[in-house]
Amino acid sequence: MSTLLHGRPRIPHGISSANLRQQLRAPQPSPKSRSLISIRAQTASTTQKQQPASEKARQKPTASQDTTHVAIKTDEPTDPAHVTNGAGSQGADMEVDSVLAKELSENGFRSTRRTKIICTIGPKSSSTEMLGTLAAGGMNVARLNMSHGDHEWHKTVINRIRKLNKDNGYSVAIMMDTEGSEVHLHELQQPHKAEVGEEFILTIRNPAVIPGKKGLGVSYEAFVDDVQVGDHVVVDGGMVTLDVLEKAGPDVRCKVADPGIILSRANLTFRRDGHIVRARNSMLPVLSSKDWVDIDFAIQMNVDFIAVSFVKTADVINNLKSYLSSRCDKVIEIVAKIESHDSVPNAQDIIEASDAIMIARGDLGAQIPLEDVPSVQKEIVMRCRQQGKPVIVASHLLQSMIEYPTPTRAEVADISDVVRQRADALMLSGESAAGAYPDKAVAVLRAVSGRIEEWCRQEKYGQIMLPQLAPNADGRVSEELCASASAMANNLGASAIFVYTRRGYMANFLSRCRPDCPIFAFTDQQDVRQRMNLRWGVMPFRLDFAANPEENIEITFQ
């Protein structure tokens, strides 16, 4: 796919060295010795790629912050029940996620799920009871789509999630997703099931004046100018396709060609002769005035991630990072959504500028040829893994489960392929926001991910060559330390890698290596803990750090 994604060539770089190979050939510790291999590094500075967004976090770290301890545990706990005893505890020492504790106790360290699950919260999943069910079922990140609901509704949901985290020791992170400036429908009172041959009037005026409740309002003032008779209007990434029959003033009469469900505020794209129409709509800004108001709300609510819709270039990411840096002390990571025709050729620059990437296949498939979506997805996942950036695959993973309690076998195969590519996270959209079975959809993702991850470990599948990221020797210490720890853990068949981090960077480097065993990341900051919950293979814990690093290890290994 190098013809579709332009950027720097990938630099082959092994994750082991001659010194590491000699180290791995050395005699292993005897069974009587302590089942812990500890690797420590201390650096005096951080690289530019490692620095967080906020000015406060950019201040020079103290020595204690830069001291990193990575420990490899080579056996299972003698009493798995003791893990569960700490479930949801918030004592002076360590706070443990009760769901993770139960999974560790039942399945053991190496069988824990590595791929993270993101759930879009909507009418079907916003209650305290359902949020608790999703969190208990494996939800790692809750996504709030600002295309729907007002700030008061979203605030209520955020407060419910925070209470669940506090009461149960969870670390569910919160992602706010901007609406973007692309063309979309107005708010609908309820979803409408469109049948073949049914006619609608798409209008830029008030749709209520159109008789028969067949009017659909369009957000884009130049809609009538951009479309022509014979064009196809693709609704919500292909959920419904309309043929343009007639233009009359502010109205466009259309007939349903491909039936489906029309959802409120669904995105619209236009196609002519098999190609996307890029007219005045291509000049719309990435972030609208509404998006900036929503971003201020996200800052006020201290969310963990902001997802930016319809990113075209890296400039908007850099601008938003600068804005966040001047407005808040907390680090809010930016997730760039690859879902437009313009973002594909600029993907490499967008990946480098962003903190994470979301491949929104629904809208992407409406703007590029369908047959190109799988290869673009695979290429972006690989580039994100090489750059150490979390990558989320979204849209249509379990589309049938919006209506039915079981998925199609093709959907299961699609999820399996994403897991084999070692993407960091799978995301549910309508399945969890408006579907009839959000809890069952999460259960399917959890079960399929766990099984395919086990297969990948057995077959040694999915490892890639990693380029060197750090521009100087100081930064490279962290890279090489984590690569060595990962390789050593794989060679020793270790049960887990323990990392102690104040900012999450070492955990991110370890996740980039995709070791066979889970990564237990301990931090004294709850917001860092929640951000790490998006990283592949990272199991985050909150720990009140002792002054002596050895004491931290003793606490976590007891």
PDB file of N, CA and C in Angstrom, residues 4 271 274-275 341 364-376:
ATOM      1  N   LEU A   4      -0.676   4.139  -1.719  1.00  0.00           N
ATOM      2  CA  LEU A   4      -1.792   4.851  -1.113  1.00  0.00           C
ATOM      3  C   LEU A   4      -1.338   5.723   0.050  1.00  0.00           C
ATOM      4  N   ARG A 271     -21.211  10.624  -4.268  1.00  0.00           N
ATOM      5  CA  ARG A 271     -20.405   9.914  -5.255  1.00  0.00           C
ATOM      6  C   ARG A 271     -20.997  10.137  -6.647  1.00  0.00           C
ATOM      7  N   GLY A 274     -18.791   6.673  -9.647  1.00  0.00           N
ATOM      8  CA  GLY A 274     -17.906   5.823  -8.872  1.00  0.00           C
ATOM      9  C   GLY A 274     -16.850   6.548  -8.075  1.00  0.00           C
ATOM     10  N   HIS A 275     -16.818   7.885  -8.113  1.00  0.00           N
ATOM     11  CA  HIS A 275     -15.806   8.666  -7.405  1.00  0.00           C
ATOM     12  C   HIS A 275     -16.475   9.628  -6.429  1.00  0.00           C
ATOM     13  N   HIS A 341     -10.882  11.003   2.671  1.00  0.00           N
ATOM     14  CA  HIS A 341     -10.044  10.837   1.479  1.00  0.00           C
ATOM     15  C   HIS A 341      -8.738  11.597   1.626  1.00  0.00           C
ATOM     16  N   LEU A 364     -14.432   6.063   6.129  1.00  0.00           N
ATOM     17  CA  LEU A 364     -13.300   5.883   5.215  1.00  0.00           C
ATOM     18  C   LEU A 364     -13.726   5.086   3.996  1.00  0.00           C
ATOM     19  N   GLY A 365     -14.533   4.039   4.205  1.00  0.00           N
ATOM     20  CA  GLY A 365     -14.983   3.217   3.088  1.00  0.00           C
ATOM     21  C   GLY A 365     -15.939   3.922   2.162  1.00  0.00           C
ATOM     22  N   ALA A 366     -16.526   5.047   2.636  1.00  0.00           N
ATOM     23  CA  ALA A 366     -17.395   5.837   1.767  1.00  0.00           C
ATOM     24  C   ALA A 366     -16.608   6.843   0.942  1.00  0.00           C
ATOM     25  N   GLN A 367     -15.323   7.063   1.303  1.00  0.00           N
ATOM     26  CA  GLN A 367     -14.545   8.087   0.618  1.00  0.00           C
ATOM     27  C   GLN A 367     -13.401   7.521  -0.220  1.00  0.00           C
ATOM     28  N   ILE A 368     -13.017   6.266   0.022  1.00  0.00           N
ATOM     29  CA  ILE A 368     -12.031   5.606  -0.829  1.00  0.00           C
ATOM     30  C   ILE A 368     -12.659   4.310  -1.329  1.00  0.00           C
ATOM     31  N   PRO A 369     -12.113   3.693  -2.375  1.00  0.00           N
ATOM     32  CA  PRO A 369     -12.688   2.433  -2.852  1.00  0.00           C
ATOM     33  C   PRO A 369     -12.741   1.383  -1.752  1.00  0.00           C
ATOM     34  N   LEU A 370     -13.847   0.663  -1.677  1.00  0.00           N
ATOM     35  CA  LEU A 370     -14.025  -0.339  -0.629  1.00  0.00           C
ATOM     36  C   LEU A 370     -12.895  -1.356  -0.603  1.00  0.00           C
ATOM     37  N   GLU A 371     -12.425  -1.733  -1.789  1.00  0.00           N
ATOM     38  CA  GLU A 371     -11.395  -2.765  -1.856  1.00  0.00           C
ATOM     39  C   GLU A 371     -10.055  -2.289  -1.296  1.00  0.00           C
ATOM     40  N   ASP A 372      -9.903  -0.969  -1.106  1.00  0.00           N
ATOM     41  CA  ASP A 372      -8.656  -0.449  -0.544  1.00  0.00           C
ATOM     42  C   ASP A 372      -8.666  -0.390   0.975  1.00  0.00           C
ATOM     43  N   VAL A 373      -9.842  -0.476   1.597  1.00  0.00           N
ATOM     44  CA  VAL A 373      -9.933  -0.304   3.052  1.00  0.00           C
ATOM     45  C   VAL A 373      -9.090  -1.322   3.818  1.00  0.00           C
ATOM     46  N   PRO A 374      -9.143  -2.636   3.513  1.00  0.00           N
ATOM     47  CA  PRO A 374      -8.342  -3.586   4.295  1.00  0.00           C
ATOM     48  C   PRO A 374      -6.849  -3.322   4.236  1.00  0.00           C
ATOM     49  N   SER A 375      -6.342  -2.988   3.049  1.00  0.00           N
ATOM     50  CA  SER A 375      -4.900  -2.765   2.936  1.00  0.00           C
ATOM     51  C   SER A 375      -4.483  -1.457   3.602  1.00  0.00           C
ATOM     52  N   VAL A 376      -5.327  -0.423   3.512  1.00  0.00           N
ATOM     53  CA  VAL A 376      -5.032   0.829   4.213  1.00  0.00           C
ATOM     54  C   VAL A 376      -5.032   0.593   5.718  1.00  0.00           C
TER      55      VAL A 376
END
